Amino acid sequence: MCRSVLGIGSDIVYIPRFSRLLLKFPINSSGFQRLTSKFMHPVETECLNDLLLKGQDCTTYLAGIWATKECMLKALSSFVPLQSMPPAISIYTKLCYKTNRTGGGPKIEFDPRFPKTTSSHAQFYEDYIMGRNLQVLLSISHDNDYLIASMILRGSETE
């Protein structure tokens, strides 16, 4: 099957912005939970909790999740009609989540439960995610104060 580039998204994050958010909303606070619930999928929240249990700094992890979700929204907006798009919060928290490949590189997984958890947008999932056999190519890089994410969505064209 021939795959075409359907969408491209990129985002750059100033990591100290996330450091300031962590100072404003300490990790065990309800404010922190409210903040992360606006852009993190439950699978990502589990990974975050694992990092915290190990005593690791989560600033870059949070920045990477945010940048990835922004990339996804921008890339989907490249080919999905506005009237078919779910709200951004549904894309961020229910449609997909960032994990890592065996070698450590980032990858995106689409949540197969999305049509059930967001039934009003089940048709979007069927038409644009599964129907296009969507493949996500994601790259994340960070250096000092900046993190950049780039995403390409490839899939089959409509008939």
mmCIF file of N, CA and C in Angstrom, residues 11-121:
data_model
loop_
_atom_site.group_PDB
_atom_site.id
_atom_site.type_symbol
_atom_site.label_atom_id
_atom_site.label_comp_id
_atom_site.label_asym_id
_atom_site.label_seq_id
_atom_site.Cartn_x
_atom_site.Cartn_y
_atom_site.Cartn_z
ATOM 1 N N ASP A 11 6.393 21.634 17.153
ATOM 2 C CA ASP A 11 6.202 22.502 18.309
ATOM 3 C C ASP A 11 7.540 22.662 19.014
ATOM 4 N N ILE A 12 7.779 23.842 19.519
ATOM 5 C CA ILE A 12 8.984 24.100 20.307
ATOM 6 C C ILE A 12 8.531 24.565 21.687
ATOM 7 N N VAL A 13 9.199 24.058 22.705
ATOM 8 C CA VAL A 13 8.829 24.347 24.087
ATOM 9 C C VAL A 13 10.037 24.940 24.803
ATOM 10 N N TYR A 14 9.784 25.981 25.560
ATOM 11 C CA TYR A 14 10.792 26.568 26.437
ATOM 12 C C TYR A 14 10.692 25.823 27.766
ATOM 13 N N ILE A 15 11.644 24.946 28.041
ATOM 14 C CA ILE A 15 11.573 24.043 29.196
ATOM 15 C C ILE A 15 11.443 24.799 30.527
ATOM 16 N N PRO A 16 12.108 25.945 30.725
ATOM 17 C CA PRO A 16 11.910 26.665 31.991
ATOM 18 C C PRO A 16 10.447 27.054 32.255
ATOM 19 N N ARG A 17 9.645 27.169 31.221
ATOM 20 C CA ARG A 17 8.209 27.423 31.419
ATOM 21 C C ARG A 17 7.587 26.276 32.219
ATOM 22 N N PHE A 18 7.984 25.045 31.903
ATOM 23 C CA PHE A 18 7.468 23.898 32.641
ATOM 24 C C PHE A 18 8.057 23.847 34.049
ATOM 25 N N SER A 19 9.284 24.282 34.204
ATOM 26 C CA SER A 19 9.882 24.367 35.547
ATOM 27 C C SER A 19 9.080 25.330 36.417
ATOM 28 N N ARG A 20 8.691 26.473 35.840
ATOM 29 C CA ARG A 20 7.881 27.447 36.586
ATOM 30 C C ARG A 20 6.512 26.868 36.932
ATOM 31 N N LEU A 21 5.914 26.115 36.001
ATOM 32 C CA LEU A 21 4.621 25.481 36.297
ATOM 33 C C LEU A 21 4.747 24.495 37.455
ATOM 34 N N LEU A 22 5.862 23.766 37.505
ATOM 35 C CA LEU A 22 6.065 22.811 38.599
ATOM 36 C C LEU A 22 6.279 23.527 39.934
ATOM 37 N N LEU A 23 6.834 24.724 39.906
ATOM 38 C CA LEU A 23 6.948 25.511 41.138
ATOM 39 C C LEU A 23 5.581 26.030 41.570
ATOM 40 N N LYS A 24 4.788 26.443 40.596
ATOM 41 C CA LYS A 24 3.449 26.975 40.886
ATOM 42 C C LYS A 24 2.498 25.867 41.327
ATOM 43 N N PHE A 25 2.602 24.697 40.698
ATOM 44 C CA PHE A 25 1.732 23.561 41.006
ATOM 45 C C PHE A 25 2.602 22.385 41.453
ATOM 46 N N PRO A 26 2.916 22.306 42.754
ATOM 47 C CA PRO A 26 3.746 21.190 43.230
ATOM 48 C C PRO A 26 3.150 19.839 42.839
ATOM 49 N N ILE A 27 4.024 18.861 42.673
ATOM 50 C CA ILE A 27 3.655 17.572 42.090
ATOM 51 C C ILE A 27 2.501 16.874 42.797
ATOM 52 N N ASN A 28 2.417 16.950 44.099
ATOM 53 C CA ASN A 28 1.340 16.251 44.810
ATOM 54 C C ASN A 28 0.101 17.108 45.022
ATOM 55 N N SER A 29 0.046 18.269 44.405
ATOM 56 C CA SER A 29 -1.088 19.169 44.613
ATOM 57 C C SER A 29 -2.233 18.864 43.655
ATOM 58 N N SER A 30 -3.414 19.312 44.045
ATOM 59 C CA SER A 30 -4.577 19.146 43.157
ATOM 60 C C SER A 30 -4.401 19.992 41.895
ATOM 61 N N GLY A 31 -3.708 21.122 42.010
ATOM 62 C CA GLY A 31 -3.445 21.958 40.840
ATOM 63 C C GLY A 31 -2.606 21.234 39.800
ATOM 64 N N PHE A 32 -1.632 20.463 40.269
ATOM 65 C CA PHE A 32 -0.803 19.674 39.355
ATOM 66 C C PHE A 32 -1.659 18.626 38.649
ATOM 67 N N GLN A 33 -2.536 17.974 39.389
ATOM 68 C CA GLN A 33 -3.425 16.966 38.797
ATOM 69 C C GLN A 33 -4.344 17.602 37.752
ATOM 70 N N ARG A 34 -4.882 18.783 38.073
ATOM 71 C CA ARG A 34 -5.743 19.484 37.108
ATOM 72 C C ARG A 34 -4.960 19.848 35.851
ATOM 73 N N LEU A 35 -3.735 20.330 36.048
ATOM 74 C CA LEU A 35 -2.890 20.722 34.916
ATOM 75 C C LEU A 35 -2.618 19.534 34.000
ATOM 76 N N THR A 36 -2.128 18.447 34.555
ATOM 77 C CA THR A 36 -1.760 17.297 33.720
ATOM 78 C C THR A 36 -2.977 16.623 33.105
ATOM 79 N N SER A 37 -4.131 16.713 33.764
ATOM 80 C CA SER A 37 -5.337 16.085 33.200
ATOM 81 C C SER A 37 -5.818 16.792 31.940
ATOM 82 N N LYS A 38 -5.295 17.975 31.661
ATOM 83 C CA LYS A 38 -5.700 18.722 30.470
ATOM 84 C C LYS A 38 -4.921 18.333 29.219
ATOM 85 N N PHE A 39 -3.779 17.620 29.401
ATOM 86 C CA PHE A 39 -3.008 17.275 28.204
ATOM 87 C C PHE A 39 -2.380 15.886 28.232
ATOM 88 N N MET A 40 -2.589 15.138 29.301
ATOM 89 C CA MET A 40 -1.958 13.822 29.383
ATOM 90 C C MET A 40 -2.983 12.690 29.351
ATOM 91 N N HIS A 41 -2.670 11.669 28.594
ATOM 92 C CA HIS A 41 -3.444 10.426 28.545
ATOM 93 C C HIS A 41 -3.127 9.640 29.823
ATOM 94 N N PRO A 42 -4.052 8.809 30.314
ATOM 95 C CA PRO A 42 -3.774 8.015 31.520
ATOM 96 C C PRO A 42 -2.496 7.167 31.440
ATOM 97 N N VAL A 43 -2.154 6.660 30.266
ATOM 98 C CA VAL A 43 -0.908 5.887 30.124
ATOM 99 C C VAL A 43 0.303 6.781 30.410
ATOM 100 N N GLU A 44 0.254 8.017 29.946
ATOM 101 C CA GLU A 44 1.350 8.957 30.197
ATOM 102 C C GLU A 44 1.420 9.327 31.675
ATOM 103 N N THR A 45 0.252 9.436 32.305
ATOM 104 C CA THR A 45 0.211 9.732 33.737
ATOM 105 C C THR A 45 0.855 8.603 34.537
ATOM 106 N N GLU A 46 0.610 7.366 34.129
ATOM 107 C CA GLU A 46 1.261 6.220 34.793
ATOM 108 C C GLU A 46 2.780 6.304 34.655
ATOM 109 N N CYS A 47 3.258 6.636 33.468
ATOM 110 C CA CYS A 47 4.709 6.781 33.252
ATOM 111 C C CYS A 47 5.266 7.913 34.109
ATOM 112 N N LEU A 48 4.521 9.007 34.193
ATOM 113 C CA LEU A 48 4.932 10.133 35.028
ATOM 114 C C LEU A 48 5.049 9.692 36.485
ATOM 115 N N ASN A 49 4.059 8.956 36.967
ATOM 116 C CA ASN A 49 4.094 8.475 38.349
ATOM 117 C C ASN A 49 5.296 7.571 38.591
ATOM 118 N N ASP A 50 5.645 6.742 37.610
ATOM 119 C CA ASP A 50 6.837 5.894 37.730
ATOM 120 C C ASP A 50 8.105 6.745 37.852
ATOM 121 N N LEU A 51 8.194 7.799 37.029
ATOM 122 C CA LEU A 51 9.350 8.700 37.116
ATOM 123 C C LEU A 51 9.438 9.342 38.497
ATOM 124 N N LEU A 52 8.288 9.782 38.998
ATOM 125 C CA LEU A 52 8.263 10.443 40.297
ATOM 126 C C LEU A 52 8.644 9.486 41.421
ATOM 127 N N LEU A 53 8.171 8.239 41.342
ATOM 128 C CA LEU A 53 8.529 7.235 42.356
ATOM 129 C C LEU A 53 10.029 6.970 42.380
ATOM 130 N N LYS A 54 10.650 7.074 41.220
ATOM 131 C CA LYS A 54 12.104 6.865 41.120
ATOM 132 C C LYS A 54 12.888 8.124 41.493
ATOM 133 N N GLY A 55 12.165 9.202 41.802
ATOM 134 C CA GLY A 55 12.815 10.448 42.182
ATOM 135 C C GLY A 55 13.430 11.204 41.027
ATOM 136 N N GLN A 56 12.972 10.917 39.811
ATOM 137 C CA GLN A 56 13.538 11.571 38.628
ATOM 138 C C GLN A 56 12.821 12.887 38.337
ATOM 139 N N ASP A 57 13.554 13.812 37.746
ATOM 140 C CA ASP A 57 12.973 15.083 37.327
ATOM 141 C C ASP A 57 12.039 14.827 36.147
ATOM 142 N N CYS A 58 10.851 15.384 36.212
ATOM 143 C CA CYS A 58 9.859 15.111 35.164
ATOM 144 C C CYS A 58 9.646 16.294 34.227
ATOM 145 N N THR A 59 10.426 17.347 34.370
ATOM 146 C CA THR A 59 10.214 18.559 33.577
ATOM 147 C C THR A 59 10.311 18.292 32.080
ATOM 148 N N THR A 60 11.367 17.645 31.642
ATOM 149 C CA THR A 60 11.545 17.374 30.214
ATOM 150 C C THR A 60 10.488 16.397 29.718
ATOM 151 N N TYR A 61 10.112 15.424 30.549
ATOM 152 C CA TYR A 61 9.052 14.480 30.174
ATOM 153 C C TYR A 61 7.748 15.233 29.907
ATOM 154 N N LEU A 62 7.365 16.118 30.825
ATOM 155 C CA LEU A 62 6.130 16.888 30.648
ATOM 156 C C LEU A 62 6.200 17.771 29.403
ATOM 157 N N ALA A 63 7.338 18.421 29.194
ATOM 158 C CA ALA A 63 7.501 19.273 28.011
ATOM 159 C C ALA A 63 7.384 18.447 26.733
ATOM 160 N N GLY A 64 7.942 17.239 26.737
ATOM 161 C CA GLY A 64 7.858 16.359 25.569
ATOM 162 C C GLY A 64 6.440 15.903 25.278
ATOM 163 N N ILE A 65 5.689 15.604 26.329
ATOM 164 C CA ILE A 65 4.282 15.217 26.144
ATOM 165 C C ILE A 65 3.508 16.389 25.546
ATOM 166 N N TRP A 66 3.694 17.576 26.126
ATOM 167 C CA TRP A 66 2.979 18.753 25.626
ATOM 168 C C TRP A 66 3.301 18.997 24.148
ATOM 169 N N ALA A 67 4.574 18.997 23.806
ATOM 170 C CA ALA A 67 4.977 19.265 22.422
ATOM 171 C C ALA A 67 4.421 18.206 21.478
ATOM 172 N N THR A 68 4.414 16.955 21.913
ATOM 173 C CA THR A 68 3.876 15.866 21.089
ATOM 174 C C THR A 68 2.394 16.077 20.809
ATOM 175 N N LYS A 69 1.641 16.453 21.826
ATOM 176 C CA LYS A 69 0.198 16.649 21.645
ATOM 177 C C LYS A 69 -0.083 17.843 20.732
ATOM 178 N N GLU A 70 0.712 18.893 20.876
ATOM 179 C CA GLU A 70 0.563 20.040 19.982
ATOM 180 C C GLU A 70 0.860 19.641 18.536
ATOM 181 N N CYS A 71 1.892 18.831 18.343
ATOM 182 C CA CYS A 71 2.218 18.330 16.998
ATOM 183 C C CYS A 71 1.053 17.541 16.420
ATOM 184 N N MET A 72 0.474 16.669 17.232
ATOM 185 C CA MET A 72 -0.638 15.841 16.762
ATOM 186 C C MET A 72 -1.811 16.716 16.332
ATOM 187 N N LEU A 73 -2.161 17.693 17.146
ATOM 188 C CA LEU A 73 -3.272 18.581 16.801
ATOM 189 C C LEU A 73 -2.994 19.309 15.482
ATOM 190 N N LYS A 74 -1.796 19.825 15.322
ATOM 191 C CA LYS A 74 -1.439 20.547 14.097
ATOM 192 C C LYS A 74 -1.423 19.625 12.882
ATOM 193 N N ALA A 75 -0.871 18.422 13.043
ATOM 194 C CA ALA A 75 -0.796 17.488 11.917
ATOM 195 C C ALA A 75 -2.187 17.014 11.503
ATOM 196 N N LEU A 76 -3.046 16.711 12.464
ATOM 197 C CA LEU A 76 -4.416 16.302 12.127
ATOM 198 C C LEU A 76 -5.165 17.434 11.433
ATOM 199 N N SER A 77 -4.936 18.660 11.897
ATOM 200 C CA SER A 77 -5.612 19.819 11.301
ATOM 201 C C SER A 77 -5.226 20.033 9.846
ATOM 202 N N SER A 78 -4.130 19.418 9.419
ATOM 203 C CA SER A 78 -3.690 19.540 8.029
ATOM 204 C C SER A 78 -4.608 18.827 7.047
ATOM 205 N N PHE A 79 -5.322 17.789 7.521
ATOM 206 C CA PHE A 79 -6.140 17.029 6.576
ATOM 207 C C PHE A 79 -7.538 16.672 7.075
ATOM 208 N N VAL A 80 -7.812 16.841 8.336
ATOM 209 C CA VAL A 80 -9.150 16.540 8.857
ATOM 210 C C VAL A 80 -9.975 17.819 8.813
ATOM 211 N N PRO A 81 -11.159 17.779 8.194
ATOM 212 C CA PRO A 81 -12.008 18.970 8.174
ATOM 213 C C PRO A 81 -12.354 19.421 9.597
ATOM 214 N N LEU A 82 -12.407 20.717 9.801
ATOM 215 C CA LEU A 82 -12.662 21.288 11.124
ATOM 216 C C LEU A 82 -13.906 20.694 11.778
ATOM 217 N N GLN A 83 -14.968 20.510 11.006
ATOM 218 C CA GLN A 83 -16.217 19.998 11.575
ATOM 219 C C GLN A 83 -16.108 18.537 12.017
ATOM 220 N N SER A 84 -15.082 17.830 11.574
ATOM 221 C CA SER A 84 -14.878 16.430 11.965
ATOM 222 C C SER A 84 -13.894 16.271 13.120
ATOM 223 N N MET A 85 -13.188 17.340 13.470
ATOM 224 C CA MET A 85 -12.157 17.267 14.514
ATOM 225 C C MET A 85 -12.777 17.219 15.906
ATOM 226 N N PRO A 86 -12.287 16.308 16.747
ATOM 227 C CA PRO A 86 -12.685 16.337 18.156
ATOM 228 C C PRO A 86 -12.075 17.568 18.834
ATOM 229 N N PRO A 87 -12.579 17.940 19.995
ATOM 230 C CA PRO A 87 -11.951 19.039 20.734
ATOM 231 C C PRO A 87 -10.492 18.698 21.066
ATOM 232 N N ALA A 88 -9.677 19.718 21.186
ATOM 233 C CA ALA A 88 -8.251 19.513 21.471
ATOM 234 C C ALA A 88 -8.039 18.654 22.713
ATOM 235 N N ILE A 89 -8.812 18.881 23.767
ATOM 236 C CA ILE A 89 -8.608 18.120 25.001
ATOM 237 C C ILE A 89 -8.852 16.627 24.786
ATOM 238 N N SER A 90 -9.762 16.266 23.888
ATOM 239 C CA SER A 90 -9.996 14.846 23.584
ATOM 240 C C SER A 90 -8.817 14.254 22.819
ATOM 241 N N ILE A 91 -8.238 15.039 21.927
ATOM 242 C CA ILE A 91 -7.052 14.574 21.196
ATOM 243 C C ILE A 91 -5.897 14.398 22.173
ATOM 244 N N TYR A 92 -5.712 15.371 23.053
ATOM 245 C CA TYR A 92 -4.601 15.324 24.009
ATOM 246 C C TYR A 92 -4.734 14.174 25.004
ATOM 247 N N THR A 93 -5.936 13.976 25.555
ATOM 248 C CA THR A 93 -6.089 13.079 26.709
ATOM 249 C C THR A 93 -6.680 11.714 26.391
ATOM 250 N N LYS A 94 -7.254 11.540 25.200
ATOM 251 C CA LYS A 94 -7.935 10.273 24.913
ATOM 252 C C LYS A 94 -7.511 9.600 23.615
ATOM 253 N N LEU A 95 -7.136 10.363 22.600
ATOM 254 C CA LEU A 95 -6.855 9.786 21.284
ATOM 255 C C LEU A 95 -5.557 8.988 21.248
ATOM 256 N N CYS A 96 -4.497 9.534 21.838
ATOM 257 C CA CYS A 96 -3.178 8.915 21.680
ATOM 258 C C CYS A 96 -2.307 9.196 22.888
ATOM 259 N N TYR A 97 -1.226 8.452 22.951
ATOM 260 C CA TYR A 97 -0.256 8.670 24.022
ATOM 261 C C TYR A 97 1.145 8.386 23.502
ATOM 262 N N LYS A 98 2.112 9.070 24.118
ATOM 263 C CA LYS A 98 3.519 8.924 23.745
ATOM 264 C C LYS A 98 4.154 7.841 24.605
ATOM 265 N N THR A 99 4.850 6.942 23.947
ATOM 266 C CA THR A 99 5.653 5.938 24.637
ATOM 267 C C THR A 99 7.038 5.979 23.997
ATOM 268 N N ASN A 100 7.845 4.984 24.291
ATOM 269 C CA ASN A 100 9.167 4.907 23.674
ATOM 270 C C ASN A 100 9.351 3.566 22.999
ATOM 271 N N ARG A 101 10.078 3.589 21.907
ATOM 272 C CA ARG A 101 10.459 2.356 21.218
ATOM 273 C C ARG A 101 11.489 1.616 22.074
ATOM 274 N N THR A 102 11.759 0.386 21.708
ATOM 275 C CA THR A 102 12.741 -0.421 22.436
ATOM 276 C C THR A 102 14.077 0.298 22.549
ATOM 277 N N GLY A 103 14.498 0.967 21.492
ATOM 278 C CA GLY A 103 15.765 1.693 21.498
ATOM 279 C C GLY A 103 15.710 3.029 22.212
ATOM 280 N N GLY A 104 14.541 3.429 22.685
ATOM 281 C CA GLY A 104 14.400 4.675 23.426
ATOM 282 C C GLY A 104 13.763 5.812 22.658
ATOM 283 N N GLY A 105 13.659 5.697 21.337
ATOM 284 C CA GLY A 105 13.046 6.759 20.539
ATOM 285 C C GLY A 105 11.557 6.883 20.826
ATOM 286 N N PRO A 106 10.995 8.080 20.642
ATOM 287 C CA PRO A 106 9.577 8.282 20.933
ATOM 288 C C PRO A 106 8.674 7.645 19.881
ATOM 289 N N LYS A 107 7.506 7.226 20.320
ATOM 290 C CA LYS A 107 6.492 6.752 19.381
ATOM 291 C C LYS A 107 5.119 7.084 19.937
ATOM 292 N N ILE A 108 4.160 7.108 19.046
ATOM 293 C CA ILE A 108 2.771 7.400 19.396
ATOM 294 C C ILE A 108 1.940 6.145 19.219
ATOM 295 N N GLU A 109 1.075 5.911 20.185
ATOM 296 C CA GLU A 109 0.093 4.827 20.103
ATOM 297 C C GLU A 109 -1.292 5.464 20.095
ATOM 298 N N PHE A 110 -2.144 5.002 19.204
ATOM 299 C CA PHE A 110 -3.537 5.430 19.231
ATOM 300 C C PHE A 110 -4.286 4.520 20.190
ATOM 301 N N ASP A 111 -5.119 5.111 21.016
ATOM 302 C CA ASP A 111 -5.878 4.345 21.999
ATOM 303 C C ASP A 111 -7.090 3.724 21.312
ATOM 304 N N PRO A 112 -7.155 2.391 21.236
ATOM 305 C CA PRO A 112 -8.290 1.751 20.565
ATOM 306 C C PRO A 112 -9.612 1.957 21.306
ATOM 307 N N ARG A 113 -9.549 2.448 22.547
ATOM 308 C CA ARG A 113 -10.780 2.715 23.315
ATOM 309 C C ARG A 113 -11.401 4.070 22.967
ATOM 310 N N PHE A 114 -10.699 4.885 22.177
ATOM 311 C CA PHE A 114 -11.187 6.233 21.857
ATOM 312 C C PHE A 114 -12.634 6.248 21.360
ATOM 313 N N PRO A 115 -13.031 5.369 20.425
ATOM 314 C CA PRO A 115 -14.422 5.425 19.951
ATOM 315 C C PRO A 115 -15.447 5.194 21.065
ATOM 316 N N LYS A 116 -15.070 4.445 22.098
ATOM 317 C CA LYS A 116 -15.991 4.202 23.214
ATOM 318 C C LYS A 116 -15.939 5.337 24.242
ATOM 319 N N THR A 117 -14.733 5.829 24.532
ATOM 320 C CA THR A 117 -14.606 6.883 25.542
ATOM 321 C C THR A 117 -15.036 8.248 25.012
ATOM 322 N N THR A 118 -15.048 8.401 23.706
ATOM 323 C CA THR A 118 -15.439 9.662 23.066
ATOM 324 C C THR A 118 -16.401 9.316 21.929
ATOM 325 N N SER A 119 -17.532 8.749 22.302
ATOM 326 C CA SER A 119 -18.455 8.192 21.297
ATOM 327 C C SER A 119 -18.932 9.228 20.282
ATOM 328 N N SER A 120 -18.997 10.493 20.674
ATOM 329 C CA SER A 120 -19.444 11.513 19.719
ATOM 330 C C SER A 120 -18.431 11.728 18.591
ATOM 331 N N HIS A 121 -17.215 11.195 18.757
ATOM 332 C CA HIS A 121 -16.197 11.317 17.712
ATOM 333 C C HIS A 121 -15.692 9.963 17.236
#
